[in-house]
Amino acid sequence: MQIDFSGRSAIVTGGANGIGRAMAQTLAACGAQVTIFDLESTPSVDVTDRTSLEAAFAAGPAPDIVMINAGTAFIRPIPETTREVWDKTIALNLTAAFETLQAAAGRMRAAGKPGAIVLTASTNSYDGEENLIAYNATKAGVLGIVHTAANELGPYGIRVNAVNPGLIRTRLTADSFNTEPIIKEYFRAIPMGRGGEPEEVAKAAVFLASDWASYITGATLLVDGGQMACKFGPWRDSEAEFRDGRWQRR
Ligand SMILES: NC(=O)c1ccc[n+]([C@@H]2O[C@H](COP(=O)([O-])OP(=O)(O)OC[C@H]3O[C@@H](n4cnc5c(N)ncnc54)[C@H](O)[C@@H]3O)[C@@H](O)[C@H]2O)c1
């Protein structure tokens, strides 16, 4: 059986770049009619603006699949996490995620059809990576949205799940990926020995949105090369070397 979304409409927030773009491409490759809600899409949609969000939903059919993925991060230690940084992070990663879910579920219910909603959380939903306190708080909060929405929407046949990516190569993380000393040490803690590609997250999200996941709701799926499975990682200089952007056994 192949994943076949023919005749289904999908929305991806933050779908103009990075993980969201890969989600949109993968959904389309499976036959879905995909609409992107993004500041950089045409027309532009600002998911933090309720009017803009509502207008975007009103312009299309009730969706079968919604991927709530738009998000950002500001790297700041606690003393430099200003109220502005905090508010901007909450507005996009948490409030807009809630309002998108609320609007999506409302339309699915009004149309009387089942649906699948996938949110992009993070490994930072679980850990306290330094200099990311606002981001980490929002991504932990996303799990609260997933669990509560799965509970309330299950009776309507609407499934709600999350993917939890580790470090994925996008513009958000380009500085890290372009600095070998940083990734060499970061990837030491990852059993797969490397960072992830947006397509690897997109495939997990598409699985969760598909009928193959028909009994899965309220779940979180780590897409992190095993990072959260271990404390220190398996890569030691005595047996391995960092080559071509990843750890490899000698
Ligand atoms: N890259 C990683 O390592 C990583 C890891 C874990 C989780 N994530 C999460 O994945 C999601 C996507 O991140 P990415 O790395 O692909 O980032 P990205 O910056 O490449 O893409 C984010 C997209 O969101 C859009 N966007 C930003 N503000 C918006 C708004 N107000 N309205 C509509 N669209 C808006 C941007 O225009 C952009 O197209 C985020 O939620 C992020 O927190 C990323």
mmCIF file of N, CA, C and O in Angstrom, residues 113-208:
data_model
loop_
_atom_site.group_PDB
_atom_site.id
_atom_site.type_symbol
_atom_site.label_atom_id
_atom_site.label_comp_id
_atom_site.label_asym_id
_atom_site.label_seq_id
_atom_site.Cartn_x
_atom_site.Cartn_y
_atom_site.Cartn_z
ATOM 1 N N LYS A 113 -15.781 16.068 8.417
ATOM 2 C CA LYS A 113 -14.850 15.056 7.911
ATOM 3 C C LYS A 113 -13.705 14.810 8.886
ATOM 4 O O LYS A 113 -13.341 15.690 9.666
ATOM 5 N N PRO A 114 -13.160 13.613 8.829
ATOM 6 C CA PRO A 114 -12.010 13.323 9.681
ATOM 7 C C PRO A 114 -10.808 14.116 9.203
ATOM 8 O O PRO A 114 -10.809 14.647 8.092
ATOM 9 N N GLY A 115 -9.806 14.198 10.025
ATOM 10 C CA GLY A 115 -8.635 14.957 9.617
ATOM 11 C C GLY A 115 -7.406 14.544 10.383
ATOM 12 O O GLY A 115 -7.483 13.765 11.348
ATOM 13 N N ALA A 116 -6.278 15.086 9.939
ATOM 14 C CA ALA A 116 -5.017 14.818 10.625
ATOM 15 C C ALA A 116 -4.252 16.129 10.751
ATOM 16 O O ALA A 116 -4.102 16.873 9.780
ATOM 17 N N ILE A 117 -3.805 16.402 11.970
ATOM 18 C CA ILE A 117 -3.030 17.608 12.249
ATOM 19 C C ILE A 117 -1.683 17.166 12.794
ATOM 20 O O ILE A 117 -1.621 16.303 13.677
ATOM 21 N N VAL A 118 -0.619 17.722 12.232
ATOM 22 C CA VAL A 118 0.732 17.394 12.706
ATOM 23 C C VAL A 118 1.428 18.699 13.078
ATOM 24 O O VAL A 118 1.499 19.630 12.257
ATOM 25 N N LEU A 119 1.909 18.777 14.307
ATOM 26 C CA LEU A 119 2.656 19.966 14.729
ATOM 27 C C LEU A 119 4.147 19.668 14.727
ATOM 28 O O LEU A 119 4.563 18.537 15.002
ATOM 29 N N THR A 120 4.938 20.695 14.435
ATOM 30 C CA THR A 120 6.390 20.523 14.527
ATOM 31 C C THR A 120 6.830 20.982 15.906
ATOM 32 O O THR A 120 6.832 22.173 16.209
ATOM 33 N N ALA A 121 7.156 20.011 16.751
ATOM 34 C CA ALA A 121 7.702 20.314 18.080
ATOM 35 C C ALA A 121 9.221 20.293 17.943
ATOM 36 O O ALA A 121 9.770 20.838 16.980
ATOM 37 N N SER A 122 9.935 19.630 18.842
ATOM 38 C CA SER A 122 11.407 19.641 18.788
ATOM 39 C C SER A 122 11.954 18.685 19.845
ATOM 40 O O SER A 122 11.243 18.364 20.814
ATOM 41 N N THR A 123 13.205 18.288 19.710
ATOM 42 C CA THR A 123 13.867 17.641 20.844
ATOM 43 C C THR A 123 13.892 18.618 22.026
ATOM 44 O O THR A 123 13.901 18.202 23.185
ATOM 45 N N ASN A 124 13.857 19.919 21.721
ATOM 46 C CA ASN A 124 13.857 20.932 22.779
ATOM 47 C C ASN A 124 12.524 21.004 23.517
ATOM 48 O O ASN A 124 12.391 21.767 24.462
ATOM 49 N N SER A 125 11.547 20.201 23.099
ATOM 50 C CA SER A 125 10.337 20.032 23.908
ATOM 51 C C SER A 125 10.688 19.313 25.207
ATOM 52 O O SER A 125 9.946 19.385 26.181
ATOM 53 N N TYR A 126 11.794 18.592 25.201
ATOM 54 C CA TYR A 126 12.178 17.750 26.342
ATOM 55 C C TYR A 126 13.413 18.245 27.071
ATOM 56 O O TYR A 126 13.557 18.003 28.252
ATOM 57 N N ASP A 127 14.369 18.838 26.341
ATOM 58 C CA ASP A 127 15.619 19.195 27.019
ATOM 59 C C ASP A 127 15.781 20.710 27.124
ATOM 60 O O ASP A 127 15.030 21.476 26.542
ATOM 61 N N GLY A 128 16.770 21.101 27.900
ATOM 62 C CA GLY A 128 16.957 22.524 28.187
ATOM 63 C C GLY A 128 18.196 23.082 27.522
ATOM 64 O O GLY A 128 19.046 23.699 28.185
ATOM 65 N N GLU A 129 18.292 22.894 26.220
ATOM 66 C CA GLU A 129 19.469 23.400 25.497
ATOM 67 C C GLU A 129 19.697 24.871 25.843
ATOM 68 O O GLU A 129 18.773 25.681 25.822
ATOM 69 N N GLU A 130 20.966 25.188 26.145
ATOM 70 C CA GLU A 130 21.251 26.532 26.664
ATOM 71 C C GLU A 130 20.967 27.614 25.612
ATOM 72 O O GLU A 130 21.001 27.363 24.409
ATOM 73 N N ASN A 131 20.706 28.805 26.116
ATOM 74 C CA ASN A 131 20.489 30.007 25.298
ATOM 75 C C ASN A 131 19.211 29.960 24.457
ATOM 76 O O ASN A 131 19.069 30.696 23.483
ATOM 77 N N LEU A 132 18.289 29.086 24.838
ATOM 78 C CA LEU A 132 17.050 28.949 24.054
ATOM 79 C C LEU A 132 15.828 28.866 24.969
ATOM 80 O O LEU A 132 14.892 28.122 24.704
ATOM 81 N N ILE A 133 15.835 29.651 26.047
ATOM 82 C CA ILE A 133 14.776 29.436 27.044
ATOM 83 C C ILE A 133 13.384 29.715 26.491
ATOM 84 O O ILE A 133 12.435 28.954 26.756
ATOM 85 N N ALA A 134 13.243 30.759 25.671
ATOM 86 C CA ALA A 134 11.910 31.056 25.123
ATOM 87 C C ALA A 134 11.487 29.956 24.152
ATOM 88 O O ALA A 134 10.351 29.453 24.190
ATOM 89 N N TYR A 135 12.408 29.568 23.294
ATOM 90 C CA TYR A 135 12.126 28.503 22.322
ATOM 91 C C TYR A 135 11.749 27.208 23.039
ATOM 92 O O TYR A 135 10.752 26.558 22.700
ATOM 93 N N ASN A 136 12.557 26.834 24.022
ATOM 94 C CA ASN A 136 12.314 25.575 24.726
ATOM 95 C C ASN A 136 10.945 25.592 25.425
ATOM 96 O O ASN A 136 10.233 24.584 25.437
ATOM 97 N N ALA A 137 10.595 26.745 25.986
ATOM 98 C CA ALA A 137 9.287 26.854 26.653
ATOM 99 C C ALA A 137 8.155 26.671 25.649
ATOM 100 O O ALA A 137 7.163 25.980 25.928
ATOM 101 N N THR A 138 8.314 27.245 24.455
ATOM 102 C CA THR A 138 7.236 27.090 23.460
ATOM 103 C C THR A 138 7.145 25.652 22.974
ATOM 104 O O THR A 138 6.045 25.135 22.772
ATOM 105 N N LYS A 139 8.290 25.013 22.762
ATOM 106 C CA LYS A 139 8.232 23.653 22.200
ATOM 107 C C LYS A 139 7.742 22.642 23.238
ATOM 108 O O LYS A 139 7.129 21.638 22.887
ATOM 109 N N ALA A 140 8.013 22.912 24.521
ATOM 110 C CA ALA A 140 7.386 22.092 25.566
ATOM 111 C C ALA A 140 5.880 22.342 25.554
ATOM 112 O O ALA A 140 5.076 21.401 25.683
ATOM 113 N N GLY A 141 5.491 23.598 25.367
ATOM 114 C CA GLY A 141 4.072 23.939 25.327
ATOM 115 C C GLY A 141 3.334 23.294 24.172
ATOM 116 O O GLY A 141 2.153 22.942 24.293
ATOM 117 N N VAL A 142 4.021 23.113 23.055
ATOM 118 C CA VAL A 142 3.389 22.465 21.890
ATOM 119 C C VAL A 142 2.897 21.059 22.266
ATOM 120 O O VAL A 142 1.850 20.614 21.795
ATOM 121 N N LEU A 143 3.625 20.386 23.141
ATOM 122 C CA LEU A 143 3.181 19.046 23.542
ATOM 123 C C LEU A 143 1.866 19.116 24.319
ATOM 124 O O LEU A 143 1.020 18.224 24.206
ATOM 125 N N GLY A 144 1.685 20.183 25.081
ATOM 126 C CA GLY A 144 0.407 20.378 25.778
ATOM 127 C C GLY A 144 -0.735 20.553 24.793
ATOM 128 O O GLY A 144 -1.852 20.055 25.001
ATOM 129 N N ILE A 145 -0.441 21.281 23.708
ATOM 130 C CA ILE A 145 -1.464 21.447 22.661
ATOM 131 C C ILE A 145 -1.780 20.090 22.032
ATOM 132 O O ILE A 145 -2.948 19.724 21.843
ATOM 133 N N VAL A 146 -0.750 19.324 21.707
ATOM 134 C CA VAL A 146 -0.941 18.026 21.041
ATOM 135 C C VAL A 146 -1.800 17.098 21.911
ATOM 136 O O VAL A 146 -2.775 16.507 21.442
ATOM 137 N N HIS A 147 -1.433 17.009 23.188
ATOM 138 C CA HIS A 147 -2.139 16.053 24.054
ATOM 139 C C HIS A 147 -3.601 16.460 24.248
ATOM 140 O O HIS A 147 -4.513 15.635 24.153
ATOM 141 N N THR A 148 -3.827 17.752 24.513
ATOM 142 C CA THR A 148 -5.192 18.206 24.786
ATOM 143 C C THR A 148 -6.056 18.134 23.527
ATOM 144 O O THR A 148 -7.217 17.701 23.568
ATOM 145 N N ALA A 149 -5.467 18.528 22.402
ATOM 146 C CA ALA A 149 -6.235 18.502 21.146
ATOM 147 C C ALA A 149 -6.542 17.064 20.735
ATOM 148 O O ALA A 149 -7.641 16.781 20.237
ATOM 149 N N ALA A 150 -5.597 16.154 20.942
ATOM 150 C CA ALA A 150 -5.863 14.749 20.610
ATOM 151 C C ALA A 150 -7.038 14.237 21.440
ATOM 152 O O ALA A 150 -7.918 13.523 20.938
ATOM 153 N N ASN A 151 -7.061 14.640 22.689
ATOM 154 C CA ASN A 151 -8.129 14.214 23.593
ATOM 155 C C ASN A 151 -9.485 14.770 23.149
ATOM 156 O O ASN A 151 -10.463 14.047 22.986
ATOM 157 N N GLU A 152 -9.525 16.088 22.894
ATOM 158 C CA GLU A 152 -10.812 16.713 22.560
ATOM 159 C C GLU A 152 -11.297 16.386 21.154
ATOM 160 O O GLU A 152 -12.500 16.378 20.897
ATOM 161 N N LEU A 153 -10.355 16.151 20.227
ATOM 162 C CA LEU A 153 -10.751 16.005 18.818
ATOM 163 C C LEU A 153 -10.872 14.550 18.372
ATOM 164 O O LEU A 153 -11.429 14.275 17.311
ATOM 165 N N GLY A 154 -10.371 13.626 19.185
ATOM 166 C CA GLY A 154 -10.495 12.206 18.851
ATOM 167 C C GLY A 154 -11.928 11.788 18.541
ATOM 168 O O GLY A 154 -12.177 11.085 17.551
ATOM 169 N N PRO A 155 -12.903 12.241 19.342
ATOM 170 C CA PRO A 155 -14.294 11.848 19.074
ATOM 171 C C PRO A 155 -14.811 12.301 17.711
ATOM 172 O O PRO A 155 -15.820 11.789 17.226
ATOM 173 N N TYR A 156 -14.134 13.276 17.093
ATOM 174 C CA TYR A 156 -14.558 13.748 15.769
ATOM 175 C C TYR A 156 -13.717 13.129 14.644
ATOM 176 O O TYR A 156 -13.802 13.551 13.493
ATOM 177 N N GLY A 157 -12.872 12.169 15.003
ATOM 178 C CA GLY A 157 -12.050 11.511 13.980
ATOM 179 C C GLY A 157 -10.877 12.368 13.529
ATOM 180 O O GLY A 157 -10.305 12.140 12.458
ATOM 181 N N ILE A 158 -10.536 13.346 14.344
ATOM 182 C CA ILE A 158 -9.399 14.211 14.004
ATOM 183 C C ILE A 158 -8.216 13.786 14.879
ATOM 184 O O ILE A 158 -8.285 13.834 16.104
ATOM 185 N N ARG A 159 -7.142 13.359 14.205
ATOM 186 C CA ARG A 159 -5.932 12.932 14.923
ATOM 187 C C ARG A 159 -4.946 14.100 15.012
ATOM 188 O O ARG A 159 -4.831 14.892 14.076
ATOM 189 N N VAL A 160 -4.257 14.189 16.149
ATOM 190 C CA VAL A 160 -3.303 15.279 16.367
ATOM 191 C C VAL A 160 -2.007 14.687 16.912
ATOM 192 O O VAL A 160 -2.002 14.044 17.970
ATOM 193 N N ASN A 161 -0.929 14.888 16.178
ATOM 194 C CA ASN A 161 0.373 14.328 16.567
ATOM 195 C C ASN A 161 1.468 15.363 16.342
ATOM 196 O O ASN A 161 1.223 16.426 15.758
ATOM 197 N N ALA A 162 2.670 15.018 16.783
ATOM 198 C CA ALA A 162 3.805 15.927 16.569
ATOM 199 C C ALA A 162 5.018 15.157 16.070
ATOM 200 O O ALA A 162 5.221 13.992 16.432
ATOM 201 N N VAL A 163 5.816 15.828 15.258
ATOM 202 C CA VAL A 163 7.176 15.363 14.998
ATOM 203 C C VAL A 163 8.104 16.209 15.867
ATOM 204 O O VAL A 163 7.864 17.398 16.086
ATOM 205 N N ASN A 164 9.153 15.553 16.361
ATOM 206 C CA ASN A 164 10.123 16.246 17.217
ATOM 207 C C ASN A 164 11.498 16.151 16.558
ATOM 208 O O ASN A 164 12.264 15.228 16.834
ATOM 209 N N PRO A 165 11.809 17.114 15.693
ATOM 210 C CA PRO A 165 13.108 17.033 15.013
ATOM 211 C C PRO A 165 14.257 17.388 15.957
ATOM 212 O O PRO A 165 14.113 18.196 16.875
ATOM 213 N N GLY A 166 15.405 16.769 15.671
ATOM 214 C CA GLY A 166 16.654 17.211 16.281
ATOM 215 C C GLY A 166 17.233 18.326 15.429
ATOM 216 O O GLY A 166 16.497 19.168 14.909
ATOM 217 N N LEU A 167 18.559 18.342 15.273
ATOM 218 C CA LEU A 167 19.178 19.417 14.485
ATOM 219 C C LEU A 167 19.041 19.087 12.992
ATOM 220 O O LEU A 167 19.583 18.090 12.517
ATOM 221 N N ILE A 168 18.302 19.924 12.284
ATOM 222 C CA ILE A 168 17.985 19.696 10.871
ATOM 223 C C ILE A 168 18.586 20.833 10.042
ATOM 224 O O ILE A 168 18.515 22.001 10.448
ATOM 225 N N ARG A 169 19.109 20.500 8.882
ATOM 226 C CA ARG A 169 19.782 21.496 8.043
ATOM 227 C C ARG A 169 18.753 22.413 7.363
ATOM 228 O O ARG A 169 18.123 22.034 6.379
ATOM 229 N N THR A 170 18.542 23.609 7.921
ATOM 230 C CA THR A 170 17.682 24.634 7.305
ATOM 231 C C THR A 170 18.370 25.985 7.522
ATOM 232 O O THR A 170 19.419 26.053 8.158
ATOM 233 N N ARG A 171 17.740 27.037 7.041
ATOM 234 C CA ARG A 171 18.359 28.356 7.236
ATOM 235 C C ARG A 171 18.424 28.729 8.719
ATOM 236 O O ARG A 171 19.288 29.479 9.144
ATOM 237 N N LEU A 172 17.493 28.150 9.510
ATOM 238 C CA LEU A 172 17.475 28.419 10.952
ATOM 239 C C LEU A 172 18.761 27.919 11.609
ATOM 240 O O LEU A 172 19.225 28.474 12.607
ATOM 241 N N THR A 173 19.337 26.857 11.049
ATOM 242 C CA THR A 173 20.508 26.221 11.651
ATOM 243 C C THR A 173 21.743 26.324 10.764
ATOM 244 O O THR A 173 22.740 25.645 11.009
ATOM 245 N N ALA A 174 21.670 27.152 9.714
ATOM 246 C CA ALA A 174 22.763 27.221 8.732
ATOM 247 C C ALA A 174 24.087 27.596 9.396
ATOM 248 O O ALA A 174 25.137 27.035 9.062
ATOM 249 N N ASP A 175 24.047 28.517 10.361
ATOM 250 C CA ASP A 175 25.291 28.943 11.014
ATOM 251 C C ASP A 175 25.988 27.756 11.679
ATOM 252 O O ASP A 175 27.201 27.604 11.582
ATOM 253 N N SER A 176 25.221 26.920 12.354
ATOM 254 C CA SER A 176 25.814 25.747 13.006
ATOM 255 C C SER A 176 26.361 24.778 11.966
ATOM 256 O O SER A 176 27.500 24.311 12.071
ATOM 257 N N PHE A 177 25.551 24.466 10.949
ATOM 258 C CA PHE A 177 25.989 23.492 9.937
ATOM 259 C C PHE A 177 27.232 23.985 9.191
ATOM 260 O O PHE A 177 28.018 23.178 8.707
ATOM 261 N N ASN A 178 27.390 25.310 9.096
ATOM 262 C CA ASN A 178 28.534 25.849 8.354
ATOM 263 C C ASN A 178 29.782 26.017 9.224
ATOM 264 O O ASN A 178 30.796 26.513 8.748
ATOM 265 N N THR A 179 29.687 25.630 10.498
ATOM 266 C CA THR A 179 30.828 25.788 11.399
ATOM 267 C C THR A 179 31.250 24.412 11.902
ATOM 268 O O THR A 179 30.684 23.881 12.870
ATOM 269 N N GLU A 180 32.253 23.828 11.239
ATOM 270 C CA GLU A 180 32.593 22.426 11.520
ATOM 271 C C GLU A 180 32.893 22.131 12.992
ATOM 272 O O GLU A 180 32.425 21.113 13.512
ATOM 273 N N PRO A 181 33.650 22.988 13.700
ATOM 274 C CA PRO A 181 33.907 22.662 15.109
ATOM 275 C C PRO A 181 32.625 22.529 15.922
ATOM 276 O O PRO A 181 32.555 21.724 16.859
ATOM 277 N N ILE A 182 31.607 23.301 15.560
ATOM 278 C CA ILE A 182 30.331 23.217 16.300
ATOM 279 C C ILE A 182 29.651 21.882 16.014
ATOM 280 O O ILE A 182 29.288 21.141 16.932
ATOM 281 N N ILE A 183 29.501 21.537 14.727
ATOM 282 C CA ILE A 183 28.755 20.303 14.436
ATOM 283 C C ILE A 183 29.546 19.056 14.827
ATOM 284 O O ILE A 183 28.977 18.046 15.204
ATOM 285 N N LYS A 184 30.874 19.170 14.764
ATOM 286 C CA LYS A 184 31.681 18.000 15.163
ATOM 287 C C LYS A 184 31.354 17.608 16.607
ATOM 288 O O LYS A 184 31.132 16.439 16.907
ATOM 289 N N GLU A 185 31.296 18.595 17.493
ATOM 290 C CA GLU A 185 30.994 18.289 18.891
ATOM 291 C C GLU A 185 29.516 17.965 19.081
ATOM 292 O O GLU A 185 29.160 17.055 19.828
ATOM 293 N N TYR A 186 28.642 18.689 18.384
ATOM 294 C CA TYR A 186 27.195 18.445 18.527
ATOM 295 C C TYR A 186 26.843 17.031 18.062
ATOM 296 O O TYR A 186 26.110 16.302 18.733
ATOM 297 N N PHE A 187 27.393 16.631 16.912
ATOM 298 C CA PHE A 187 27.026 15.330 16.333
ATOM 299 C C PHE A 187 27.647 14.158 17.099
ATOM 300 O O PHE A 187 27.253 13.018 16.913
ATOM 301 N N ARG A 188 28.618 14.448 17.961
ATOM 302 C CA ARG A 188 29.216 13.393 18.781
ATOM 303 C C ARG A 188 28.140 12.722 19.652
ATOM 304 O O ARG A 188 28.240 11.552 20.010
ATOM 305 N N ALA A 189 27.112 13.488 20.005
ATOM 306 C CA ALA A 189 26.054 12.969 20.878
ATOM 307 C C ALA A 189 24.930 12.282 20.095
ATOM 308 O O ALA A 189 23.917 11.891 20.674
ATOM 309 N N ILE A 190 25.100 12.149 18.775
ATOM 310 C CA ILE A 190 24.013 11.610 17.945
ATOM 311 C C ILE A 190 24.432 10.240 17.397
ATOM 312 O O ILE A 190 25.403 10.151 16.635
ATOM 313 N N PRO A 191 23.736 9.164 17.789
ATOM 314 C CA PRO A 191 24.123 7.830 17.319
ATOM 315 C C PRO A 191 24.289 7.727 15.801
ATOM 316 O O PRO A 191 25.174 7.013 15.327
ATOM 317 N N MET A 192 23.454 8.430 15.025
ATOM 318 C CA MET A 192 23.606 8.369 13.570
ATOM 319 C C MET A 192 24.798 9.199 13.085
ATOM 320 O O MET A 192 25.152 9.162 11.898
ATOM 321 N N GLY A 193 25.401 9.990 13.985
ATOM 322 C CA GLY A 193 26.641 10.694 13.674
ATOM 323 C C GLY A 193 26.510 11.911 12.792
ATOM 324 O O GLY A 193 27.517 12.459 12.323
ATOM 325 N N ARG A 194 25.294 12.378 12.580
ATOM 326 C CA ARG A 194 25.085 13.505 11.651
ATOM 327 C C ARG A 194 23.818 14.265 12.013
ATOM 328 O O ARG A 194 23.019 13.803 12.845
ATOM 329 N N GLY A 195 23.625 15.411 11.367
ATOM 330 C CA GLY A 195 22.365 16.135 11.484
ATOM 331 C C GLY A 195 21.352 15.570 10.499
ATOM 332 O O GLY A 195 21.676 14.680 9.699
ATOM 333 N N GLY A 196 20.131 16.089 10.570
ATOM 334 C CA GLY A 196 19.068 15.577 9.697
ATOM 335 C C GLY A 196 18.781 16.513 8.542
ATOM 336 O O GLY A 196 19.151 17.693 8.561
ATOM 337 N N GLU A 197 18.120 15.967 7.532
ATOM 338 C CA GLU A 197 17.689 16.756 6.376
ATOM 339 C C GLU A 197 16.181 17.001 6.491
ATOM 340 O O GLU A 197 15.452 16.156 7.040
ATOM 341 N N PRO A 198 15.699 18.133 5.961
ATOM 342 C CA PRO A 198 14.262 18.440 6.058
ATOM 343 C C PRO A 198 13.363 17.309 5.547
ATOM 344 O O PRO A 198 12.314 17.027 6.130
ATOM 345 N N GLU A 199 13.801 16.621 4.507
ATOM 346 C CA GLU A 199 12.982 15.543 3.927
ATOM 347 C C GLU A 199 12.780 14.393 4.919
ATOM 348 O O GLU A 199 11.756 13.700 4.876
ATOM 349 N N GLU A 200 13.750 14.208 5.802
ATOM 350 C CA GLU A 200 13.636 13.104 6.768
ATOM 351 C C GLU A 200 12.569 13.406 7.816
ATOM 352 O O GLU A 200 11.928 12.501 8.342
ATOM 353 N N VAL A 201 12.387 14.691 8.120
ATOM 354 C CA VAL A 201 11.301 15.094 9.021
ATOM 355 C C VAL A 201 9.965 15.043 8.274
ATOM 356 O O VAL A 201 8.948 14.570 8.809
ATOM 357 N N ALA A 202 9.990 15.485 7.032
ATOM 358 C CA ALA A 202 8.754 15.523 6.240
ATOM 359 C C ALA A 202 8.154 14.125 6.087
ATOM 360 O O ALA A 202 6.933 13.950 6.195
ATOM 361 N N LYS A 203 8.999 13.120 5.864
ATOM 362 C CA LYS A 203 8.469 11.759 5.685
ATOM 363 C C LYS A 203 7.792 11.265 6.962
ATOM 364 O O LYS A 203 6.750 10.602 6.900
ATOM 365 N N ALA A 204 8.374 11.603 8.114
ATOM 366 C CA ALA A 204 7.755 11.196 9.393
ATOM 367 C C ALA A 204 6.414 11.907 9.569
ATOM 368 O O ALA A 204 5.430 11.304 10.011
ATOM 369 N N ALA A 205 6.374 13.197 9.222
ATOM 370 C CA ALA A 205 5.128 13.965 9.370
ATOM 371 C C ALA A 205 4.053 13.434 8.422
ATOM 372 O O ALA A 205 2.873 13.321 8.798
ATOM 373 N N VAL A 206 4.457 13.103 7.214
ATOM 374 C CA VAL A 206 3.495 12.579 6.238
ATOM 375 C C VAL A 206 2.964 11.221 6.697
ATOM 376 O O VAL A 206 1.769 10.927 6.567
ATOM 377 N N PHE A 207 3.826 10.404 7.260
ATOM 378 C CA PHE A 207 3.352 9.132 7.832
ATOM 379 C C PHE A 207 2.270 9.391 8.885
ATOM 380 O O PHE A 207 1.193 8.782 8.858
ATOM 381 N N LEU A 208 2.540 10.345 9.801
ATOM 382 C CA LEU A 208 1.567 10.624 10.865
ATOM 383 C C LEU A 208 0.245 11.154 10.302
ATOM 384 O O LEU A 208 -0.813 10.937 10.894
#
